[in-house]
PDB file of C-alpha atoms in Angstrom:
ATOM      1  CA  MET A  60     -63.741  85.398-165.395  1.00 67.00           C
ATOM      2  CA  SER A  61     -63.706  81.777-166.053  1.00 84.00           C
ATOM      3  CA  THR A  62     -62.281  79.247-163.023  1.00 90.00           C
ATOM      4  CA  GLU A  63     -60.412  75.631-164.340  1.00 92.00           C
ATOM      5  CA  VAL A  64     -61.521  73.083-162.294  1.00 95.00           C
ATOM      6  CA  SER A  65     -62.082  69.222-161.984  1.00 96.00           C
ATOM      7  CA  ILE A  66     -64.933  67.572-160.956  1.00 97.00           C
ATOM      8  CA  PHE A  67     -65.390  63.374-159.361  1.00 97.00           C
ATOM      9  CA  ILE A  68     -67.869  61.341-158.605  1.00 96.00           C
ATOM     10  CA  MET A  69     -67.082  58.597-156.713  1.00 96.00           C
ATOM     11  CA  ASP A  70     -69.381  55.433-156.292  1.00 93.00           C
ATOM     12  CA  ILE A  71     -67.940  52.156-154.425  1.00 92.00           C
ATOM     13  CA  SER A  72     -67.910  48.879-155.480  1.00 88.00           C
ATOM     14  CA  ASN A  73     -70.281  45.677-153.945  1.00 78.00           C
ATOM     15  CA  SER A  74     -71.035  48.670-151.114  1.00 74.00           C
ATOM     16  CA  SER A  75     -75.224  46.543-150.835  1.00 70.00           C
ATOM     17  CA  LYS A  76     -73.158  43.429-150.372  1.00 72.00           C
ATOM     18  CA  GLU A  77     -72.582  42.232-146.343  1.00 69.00           C
ATOM     19  CA  ASN A  78     -73.130  43.690-143.573  1.00 77.00           C
ATOM     20  CA  ILE A  79     -70.760  46.395-144.338  1.00 78.00           C
ATOM     21  CA  GLY A  80     -72.582  49.914-145.024  1.00 79.00           C
ATOM     22  CA  LYS A  81     -72.091  51.942-141.669  1.00 84.00           C
ATOM     23  CA  ALA A  82     -68.564  51.060-142.140  1.00 87.00           C
ATOM     24  CA  LEU A  83     -68.328  52.363-145.604  1.00 88.00           C
ATOM     25  CA  SER A  84     -70.160  55.354-144.598  1.00 87.00           C
ATOM     26  CA  ASP A  85     -67.857  55.923-141.784  1.00 89.00           C
ATOM     27  CA  TYR A  86     -64.526  55.539-143.671  1.00 91.00           C
ATOM     28  CA  LEU A  87     -65.856  58.235-146.351  1.00 91.00           C
ATOM     29  CA  GLY A  88     -66.712  60.654-143.732  1.00 90.00           C
ATOM     30  CA  GLN A  89     -62.971  60.000-142.692  1.00 92.00           C
ATOM     31  CA  LEU A  90     -61.801  60.679-146.087  1.00 93.00           C
ATOM     32  CA  LYS A  91     -63.910  63.659-146.521  1.00 93.00           C
ATOM     33  CA  GLU A  92     -61.872  65.230-143.684  1.00 93.00           C
ATOM     34  CA  SER A  93     -58.742  64.045-145.216  1.00 94.00           C
ATOM     35  CA  ILE A  94     -59.232  65.377-148.396  1.00 95.00           C
ATOM     36  CA  SER A  95     -60.255  68.884-147.096  1.00 94.00           C
ATOM     37  CA  LEU A  96     -56.592  68.333-145.032  1.00 93.00           C
ATOM     38  CA  TRP A  97     -54.953  67.632-148.239  1.00 94.00           C
ATOM     39  CA  THR A  98     -56.656  70.212-150.212  1.00 94.00           C
ATOM     40  CA  LYS A  99     -56.109  73.190-147.785  1.00 90.00           C
ATOM     41  CA  ASN A 100     -54.066  76.217-148.435  1.00 87.00           C
ATOM     42  CA  THR A 101     -53.594  74.495-152.505  1.00 90.00           C
ATOM     43  CA  ALA A 102     -56.595  74.095-154.089  1.00 90.00           C
ATOM     44  CA  GLY A 103     -60.094  75.681-153.540  1.00 91.00           C
ATOM     45  CA  THR A 104     -62.429  72.519-152.810  1.00 94.00           C
ATOM     46  CA  GLN A 105     -65.850  71.727-152.215  1.00 94.00           C
ATOM     47  CA  ILE A 106     -67.132  67.911-151.429  1.00 94.00           C
ATOM     48  CA  SER A 107     -70.023  66.019-150.296  1.00 91.00           C
ATOM     49  CA  HIS A 108     -70.740  62.959-149.094  1.00 89.00           C
ATOM     50  CA  ARG A 109     -73.860  61.577-150.610  1.00 79.00           C
ATOM     51  CA  ALA A 110     -76.256  58.608-150.291  1.00 71.00           C
ATOM     52  CA  GLY A 111     -74.045  56.411-147.488  1.00 68.00           C
ATOM     53  CA  ASP A 112     -71.785  55.725-150.639  1.00 82.00           C
ATOM     54  CA  GLU A 113     -70.999  58.453-152.445  1.00 88.00           C
ATOM     55  CA  LEU A 114     -67.895  61.101-152.631  1.00 93.00           C
ATOM     56  CA  VAL A 115     -69.144  64.332-154.873  1.00 95.00           C
ATOM     57  CA  LEU A 116     -65.866  66.689-155.558  1.00 97.00           C
ATOM     58  CA  VAL A 117     -65.340  69.850-157.354  1.00 97.00           C
ATOM     59  CA  SER A 118     -61.870  71.341-156.776  1.00 96.00           C
ATOM     60  CA  ASN A 119     -59.043  74.226-158.867  1.00 94.00           C
ATOM     61  CA  GLY A 120     -56.998  72.729-161.512  1.00 94.00           C
ATOM     62  CA  TYR A 121     -57.592  70.434-164.195  1.00 94.00           C
ATOM     63  CA  ALA A 122     -55.515  67.421-162.770  1.00 95.00           C
ATOM     64  CA  THR A 123     -56.855  67.944-159.384  1.00 96.00           C
ATOM     65  CA  ALA A 124     -59.600  65.684-159.253  1.00 97.00           C
ATOM     66  CA  TYR A 125     -57.439  62.757-160.874  1.00 98.00           C
ATOM     67  CA  THR A 126     -54.429  62.716-158.543  1.00 98.00           C
ATOM     68  CA  LEU A 127     -57.081  62.953-155.227  1.00 98.00           C
ATOM     69  CA  ALA A 128     -58.756  60.234-156.884  1.00 98.00           C
ATOM     70  CA  PHE A 129     -55.395  57.929-157.779  1.00 98.00           C
ATOM     71  CA  TYR A 130     -54.231  58.759-154.131  1.00 98.00           C
ATOM     72  CA  ILE A 131     -57.643  57.336-152.683  1.00 97.00           C
ATOM     73  CA  SER A 132     -57.265  54.234-154.456  1.00 97.00           C
ATOM     74  CA  ARG A 133     -53.727  53.440-153.972  1.00 96.00           C
ATOM     75  CA  ILE A 134     -55.017  54.221-149.641  1.00 95.00           C
ATOM     76  CA  TRP A 135     -58.164  52.390-149.702  1.00 95.00           C
ATOM     77  CA  LYS A 136     -58.828  50.385-146.905  1.00 91.00           C
ATOM     78  CA  PHE A 137     -61.229  47.943-148.140  1.00 90.00           C
ATOM     79  CA  THR A 138     -59.892  46.120-150.617  1.00 87.00           C
ATOM     80  CA  ASP A 139     -62.987  43.861-151.244  1.00 87.00           C
ATOM     81  CA  HIS A 140     -65.385  47.053-152.254  1.00 90.00           C
ATOM     82  CA  PRO A 141     -62.720  49.036-154.753  1.00 92.00           C
ATOM     83  CA  PRO A 142     -64.065  52.707-155.480  1.00 95.00           C
ATOM     84  CA  TYR A 143     -64.422  54.063-158.833  1.00 96.00           C
ATOM     85  CA  PHE A 144     -64.478  57.016-160.290  1.00 98.00           C
ATOM     86  CA  GLY A 145     -66.383  59.432-162.682  1.00 97.00           C
ATOM     87  CA  LEU A 146     -64.213  62.205-163.760  1.00 98.00           C
ATOM     88  CA  SER A 147     -64.325  65.350-165.883  1.00 97.00           C
ATOM     89  CA  PHE A 148     -62.560  69.039-166.282  1.00 95.00           C
ATOM     90  CA  GLY A 149     -63.345  72.384-167.737  1.00 91.00           C
ATOM     91  CA  THR A 150     -64.273  75.889-166.688  1.00 90.00           C
ATOM     92  CA  VAL A 151     -66.968  77.314-164.669  1.00 91.00           C
ATOM     93  CA  LYS A 152     -68.287  81.100-164.140  1.00 91.00           C
ATOM     94  CA  GLU A 153     -68.162  80.450-159.844  1.00 89.00           C
ATOM     95  CA  ASP A 154     -65.122  80.775-158.006  1.00 91.00           C
ATOM     96  CA  VAL A 155     -65.225  76.982-156.332  1.00 92.00           C
ATOM     97  CA  ARG A 156     -65.393  78.356-152.969  1.00 90.00           C
ATOM     98  CA  ASP A 157     -69.180  79.955-153.788  1.00 91.00           C
ATOM     99  CA  ILE A 158     -70.436  76.808-155.164  1.00 91.00           C
ATOM    100  CA  ASN A 159     -73.371  74.987-153.043  1.00 90.00           C
ATOM    101  CA  ILE A 160     -72.048  71.426-154.404  1.00 91.00           C
ATOM    102  CA  GLU A 161     -75.446  69.963-153.119  1.00 88.00           C
ATOM    103  CA  THR A 162     -77.330  72.217-155.434  1.00 89.00           C
ATOM    104  CA  TRP A 163     -75.042  72.689-158.013  1.00 90.00           C
ATOM    105  CA  ILE A 164     -75.868  71.945-161.336  1.00 89.00           C
ATOM    106  CA  HIS A 165     -73.437  71.980-164.465  1.00 91.00           C
ATOM    107  CA  PRO A 166     -72.447  70.330-167.497  1.00 91.00           C
ATOM    108  CA  LEU A 167     -69.165  69.299-165.961  1.00 93.00           C
ATOM    109  CA  MET A 168     -71.010  67.394-163.157  1.00 93.00           C
ATOM    110  CA  LYS A 169     -73.265  65.775-165.960  1.00 94.00           C
ATOM    111  CA  GLN A 170     -70.257  65.029-167.724  1.00 95.00           C
ATOM    112  CA  ALA A 171     -68.880  63.097-164.339  1.00 96.00           C
ATOM    113  CA  ARG A 172     -71.970  61.365-163.917  1.00 95.00           C
ATOM    114  CA  ASN A 173     -72.271  60.065-167.386  1.00 95.00           C
ATOM    115  CA  ALA A 174     -68.496  58.870-166.749  1.00 96.00           C
ATOM    116  CA  ASN A 175     -69.765  57.069-163.164  1.00 96.00           C
ATOM    117  CA  ASN A 176     -72.671  55.482-164.562  1.00 95.00           C
ATOM    118  CA  HIS A 177     -70.433  54.206-167.206  1.00 95.00           C
ATOM    119  CA  LEU A 178     -68.351  52.489-165.140  1.00 96.00           C
ATOM    120  CA  LYS A 179     -71.504  51.639-163.067  1.00 93.00           C
ATOM    121  CA  LYS A 180     -72.408  48.936-165.823  1.00 93.00           C
ATOM    122  CA  GLN A 181     -69.232  47.639-166.044  1.00 89.00           C
ATOM    123  CA  PRO A 182     -69.156  43.830-165.168  1.00 86.00           C
ATOM    124  CA  ASP A 183     -64.794  44.244-164.892  1.00 87.00           C
ATOM    125  CA  ARG A 184     -65.232  47.645-163.748  1.00 90.00           C
ATOM    126  CA  LEU A 185     -62.267  50.075-164.341  1.00 94.00           C
ATOM    127  CA  LEU A 186     -61.377  52.523-161.799  1.00 96.00           C
ATOM    128  CA  PHE A 187     -60.972  55.699-163.264  1.00 97.00           C
ATOM    129  CA  ARG A 188     -63.066  57.117-166.735  1.00 97.00           C
ATOM    130  CA  PHE A 189     -63.044  60.445-167.599  1.00 97.00           C
ATOM    131  CA  ALA A 190     -66.445  62.271-169.705  1.00 95.00           C
ATOM    132  CA  LEU A 191     -65.613  65.771-171.046  1.00 90.00           C
ATOM    133  CA  PRO A 192     -67.715  68.163-173.129  1.00 82.00           C
ATOM    134  CA  ALA A 193     -68.342  68.146-176.279  1.00 76.00           C
ATOM    135  CA  SER A 194     -65.995  70.057-178.356  1.00 67.00           C
ATOM    136  CA  SER A 195     -66.623  73.786-178.987  1.00 65.00           C
ATOM    137  CA  ASN A 196     -65.033  76.834-181.382  1.00 64.00           C
ATOM    138  CA  GLU A 197     -62.998  78.040-177.815  1.00 67.00           C
ATOM    139  CA  GLN A 198     -59.688  78.839-178.487  1.00 64.00           C
ATOM    140  CA  ASP A 199     -58.402  75.779-175.941  1.00 71.00           C
ATOM    141  CA  PHE A 200     -58.602  72.033-175.225  1.00 77.00           C
ATOM    142  CA  THR A 201     -62.405  71.697-175.816  1.00 77.00           C
ATOM    143  CA  VAL A 202     -61.499  72.284-179.584  1.00 81.00           C
ATOM    144  CA  PHE A 203     -60.316  68.161-179.392  1.00 83.00           C
ATOM    145  CA  SER A 204     -62.335  67.275-176.074  1.00 83.00           C
ATOM    146  CA  LYS A 205     -63.552  64.215-177.612  1.00 86.00           C
ATOM    147  CA  GLN A 206     -59.699  63.268-178.931  1.00 89.00           C
ATOM    148  CA  PHE A 207     -58.415  64.092-175.357  1.00 89.00           C
ATOM    149  CA  GLU A 208     -61.069  61.721-174.098  1.00 92.00           C
ATOM    150  CA  ILE A 209     -60.200  58.932-175.778  1.00 94.00           C
ATOM    151  CA  LEU A 210     -56.793  59.122-175.343  1.00 94.00           C
ATOM    152  CA  ILE A 211     -56.741  59.846-171.640  1.00 95.00           C
ATOM    153  CA  ASN A 212     -59.082  56.742-171.136  1.00 96.00           C
ATOM    154  CA  THR A 213     -57.054  54.189-173.320  1.00 96.00           C
ATOM    155  CA  ASN A 214     -54.326  55.363-171.231  1.00 95.00           C
ATOM    156  CA  LEU A 215     -56.463  54.465-167.821  1.00 96.00           C
ATOM    157  CA  MET A 216     -57.653  51.370-169.363  1.00 95.00           C
ATOM    158  CA  LEU A 217     -54.206  50.039-170.023  1.00 94.00           C
ATOM    159  CA  LYS A 218     -52.857  50.985-166.804  1.00 95.00           C
ATOM    160  CA  GLN A 219     -55.594  48.840-165.032  1.00 94.00           C
ATOM    161  CA  GLY A 220     -54.404  45.863-166.178  1.00 94.00           C
ATOM    162  CA  GLN A 221     -50.903  46.550-165.142  1.00 95.00           C
ATOM    163  CA  ILE A 222     -52.991  47.294-161.707  1.00 95.00           C
ATOM    164  CA  ASN A 223     -55.071  44.385-161.992  1.00 94.00           C
ATOM    165  CA  LYS A 224     -52.447  41.717-162.133  1.00 95.00           C
ATOM    166  CA  GLN A 225     -50.559  43.406-159.239  1.00 95.00           C
ATOM    167  CA  THR A 226     -50.522  40.664-155.991  1.00 95.00           C
ATOM    168  CA  ASP A 227     -51.195  42.225-152.458  1.00 94.00           C
ATOM    169  CA  ILE A 228     -47.907  42.915-151.524  1.00 95.00           C
ATOM    170  CA  GLN A 229     -46.872  44.242-154.734  1.00 96.00           C
ATOM    171  CA  SER A 230     -49.927  46.460-154.723  1.00 96.00           C
ATOM    172  CA  LEU A 231     -49.126  47.762-151.193  1.00 96.00           C
ATOM    173  CA  VAL A 232     -45.294  48.348-152.163  1.00 97.00           C
ATOM    174  CA  CYS A 233     -46.505  50.481-155.322  1.00 97.00           C
ATOM    175  CA  SER A 234     -48.415  52.721-152.779  1.00 97.00           C
ATOM    176  CA  LEU A 235     -45.697  52.894-150.371  1.00 97.00           C
ATOM    177  CA  TYR A 236     -43.639  53.961-153.098  1.00 97.00           C
ATOM    178  CA  LEU A 237     -46.083  56.559-154.360  1.00 97.00           C
ATOM    179  CA  ILE A 238     -46.040  58.018-150.920  1.00 97.00           C
ATOM    180  CA  LEU A 239     -42.545  57.731-149.474  1.00 96.00           C
ATOM    181  CA  GLY A 240     -40.704  57.931-153.069  1.00 95.00           C
ATOM    182  CA  GLN A 241     -37.568  55.967-152.097  1.00 95.00           C
ATOM    183  CA  GLN A 242     -37.244  52.116-152.239  1.00 96.00           C
ATOM    184  CA  LYS A 243     -35.275  52.420-148.724  1.00 96.00           C
ATOM    185  CA  LYS A 244     -37.747  53.665-147.147  1.00 96.00           C
ATOM    186  CA  VAL A 245     -40.320  51.305-148.332  1.00 96.00           C
ATOM    187  CA  SER A 246     -37.999  48.358-147.182  1.00 95.00           C
ATOM    188  CA  GLU A 247     -37.981  50.135-143.588  1.00 94.00           C
ATOM    189  CA  HIS A 248     -41.236  50.846-143.223  1.00 93.00           C
ATOM    190  CA  LEU A 249     -41.966  47.228-144.243  1.00 94.00           C
ATOM    191  CA  LYS A 250     -39.000  45.480-142.375  1.00 92.00           C
ATOM    192  CA  ARG A 251     -38.212  43.980-146.187  1.00 94.00           C
ATOM    193  CA  THR A 252     -34.669  43.831-147.731  1.00 96.00           C
ATOM    194  CA  THR A 253     -34.053  46.791-150.692  1.00 95.00           C
ATOM    195  CA  ALA A 254     -33.875  43.789-152.611  1.00 96.00           C
ATOM    196  CA  THR A 255     -37.390  42.389-152.342  1.00 97.00           C
ATOM    197  CA  ILE A 256     -38.429  45.546-152.485  1.00 97.00           C
ATOM    198  CA  SER A 257     -36.993  46.401-156.080  1.00 97.00           C
ATOM    199  CA  HIS A 258     -38.225  42.755-157.126  1.00 97.00           C
ATOM    200  CA  HIS A 259     -41.893  43.654-155.759  1.00 97.00           C
ATOM    201  CA  MET A 260     -41.754  46.870-157.888  1.00 97.00           C
ATOM    202  CA  LYS A 261     -40.430  45.079-160.828  1.00 97.00           C
ATOM    203  CA  GLN A 262     -42.920  42.179-161.080  1.00 97.00           C
ATOM    204  CA  GLY A 263     -45.495  44.756-160.069  1.00 96.00           C
ATOM    205  CA  LYS A 264     -45.010  47.004-162.604  1.00 97.00           C
ATOM    206  CA  THR A 265     -44.580  50.128-160.327  1.00 97.00           C
ATOM    207  CA  GLN A 266     -42.606  52.451-162.143  1.00 96.00           C
ATOM    208  CA  ILE A 267     -44.782  51.747-165.017  1.00 96.00           C
ATOM    209  CA  ILE A 268     -48.162  52.576-163.094  1.00 97.00           C
ATOM    210  CA  LEU A 269     -46.747  55.463-161.536  1.00 97.00           C
ATOM    211  CA  HIS A 270     -45.323  57.178-164.737  1.00 96.00           C
ATOM    212  CA  ALA A 271     -48.513  56.232-166.220  1.00 96.00           C
ATOM    213  CA  PHE A 272     -50.243  58.347-163.465  1.00 97.00           C
ATOM    214  CA  ASP A 273     -47.403  61.249-163.675  1.00 96.00           C
ATOM    215  CA  ASN A 274     -48.119  61.545-167.267  1.00 95.00           C
ATOM    216  CA  ILE A 275     -51.642  62.300-166.926  1.00 95.00           C
ATOM    217  CA  VAL A 276     -51.375  64.748-164.401  1.00 95.00           C
ATOM    218  CA  LYS A 277     -48.920  66.731-166.747  1.00 93.00           C
ATOM    219  CA  VAL A 278     -51.385  66.530-169.298  1.00 92.00           C
ATOM    220  CA  LEU A 279     -53.930  68.200-167.456  1.00 93.00           C
ATOM    221  CA  ASP A 280     -51.852  70.617-165.976  1.00 92.00           C
ATOM    222  CA  SER A 281     -50.628  71.672-170.068  1.00 90.00           C
ATOM    223  CA  LEU A 282     -54.534  71.937-171.265  1.00 88.00           C
ATOM    224  CA  GLU A 283     -55.088  74.658-168.590  1.00 86.00           C
ATOM    225  CA  ALA A 284     -55.020  78.489-170.074  1.00 77.00           C
ATOM    226  CA  GLN A 285     -52.252  78.808-166.826  1.00 70.00           C
ATOM    227  CA  ASP A 286     -49.439  77.145-165.470  1.00 65.00           C
ATOM    228  CA  ASN A 287     -50.830  75.051-162.824  1.00 62.00           C
ATOM    229  CA  HIS A 288     -48.241  72.421-162.120  1.00 66.00           C
ATOM    230  CA  ARG A 289     -47.117  74.169-158.923  1.00 83.00           C
ATOM    231  CA  LEU A 290     -50.310  73.755-157.567  1.00 88.00           C
ATOM    232  CA  THR A 291     -50.429  69.757-158.178  1.00 91.00           C
ATOM    233  CA  ASP A 292     -47.274  69.394-156.884  1.00 92.00           C
ATOM    234  CA  LYS A 293     -48.026  71.150-153.678  1.00 93.00           C
ATOM    235  CA  LEU A 294     -50.954  69.220-153.463  1.00 95.00           C
ATOM    236  CA  GLN A 295     -49.104  65.682-154.004  1.00 96.00           C
ATOM    237  CA  THR A 296     -46.420  67.046-151.316  1.00 95.00           C
ATOM    238  CA  ASN A 297     -48.998  68.024-148.979  1.00 95.00           C
ATOM    239  CA  ILE A 298     -50.780  64.092-149.570  1.00 96.00           C
ATOM    240  CA  ASN A 299     -47.551  62.798-148.679  1.00 96.00           C
ATOM    241  CA  HIS A 300     -46.586  64.404-145.844  1.00 95.00           C
ATOM    242  CA  HIS A 301     -50.190  63.827-144.435  1.00 95.00           C
ATOM    243  CA  ILE A 302     -50.064  60.045-145.035  1.00 96.00           C
ATOM    244  CA  ILE A 303     -46.654  59.930-144.043  1.00 96.00           C
ATOM    245  CA  THR A 304     -47.150  61.357-140.479  1.00 94.00           C
ATOM    246  CA  HIS A 305     -50.214  59.191-140.079  1.00 91.00           C
ATOM    247  CA  LEU A 306     -48.323  56.011-142.163  1.00 93.00           C
ATOM    248  CA  SER A 307     -49.729  53.489-139.591  1.00 88.00           C
ATOM    249  CA  ASP A 308     -53.102  54.522-139.850  1.00 88.00           C
ATOM    250  CA  TYR A 309     -53.466  54.234-143.480  1.00 90.00           C
ATOM    251  CA  PHE A 310     -51.469  51.383-143.395  1.00 89.00           C
ATOM    252  CA  PRO A 311     -52.014  49.294-140.728  1.00 80.00           C
ATOM    253  CA  GLU A 312     -49.869  46.173-139.767  1.00 69.00           C
ATOM    254  CA  GLU A 313     -52.386  44.084-140.970  1.00 57.00           C
ATOM    255  CA  ARG A 314     -51.802  45.095-144.549  1.00 62.00           C
ATOM    256  CA  ARG A 315     -47.986  43.971-144.241  1.00 59.00           C
TER     257      ARG A 315
END
């Protein structure tokens, strides 16, 4: 029986500059533990912290890896060293729980690596890129895999343009709104008026960015043979609950 999975390979920009290697490596170790908590009892997940500045993940569900990658990008601590993600999704014959990610060889992993390498070569690097398997005659999304790849990556490129224009406070408000879900809660956390939060959301295109994220997740869910939107909904609920419980750790005073 086939298993529907998604993959990301994450690297960090400028990780070799400055004397920051150990701090980044330690942070990735903490992030790996957080991902394990976020996906517990939702999506079977294998994750590896490799070579100091790389995370590799395979998880159940076409939308899971992108959902995790997007949240990671919004809570990321080292703003001068942003992460970037090569992603892919498709079917495998193994159960995710049986995969040894350290030695696993699969075409989907190669696609994610190709996407990551593409980003690595970009002078103005995007945060996300998908690379999908070649078109096939199977009666699933792979019939149009390259078309989906173009459309998703175009959406990501346009969304990146909005993200790049955000000021620090606009970016913070966007991230907090993703997690808290209400302007009032964001204003309470930042100790600013709801009118101020609304202004930052409007100027920072928060609704456009998060709407684009939601639409990509919905499309990825819709491509699965099984209806897995409940998995994705539960995953986001788990992530939000965990971050809210440790909100001051993810968004300390100095980030406000």
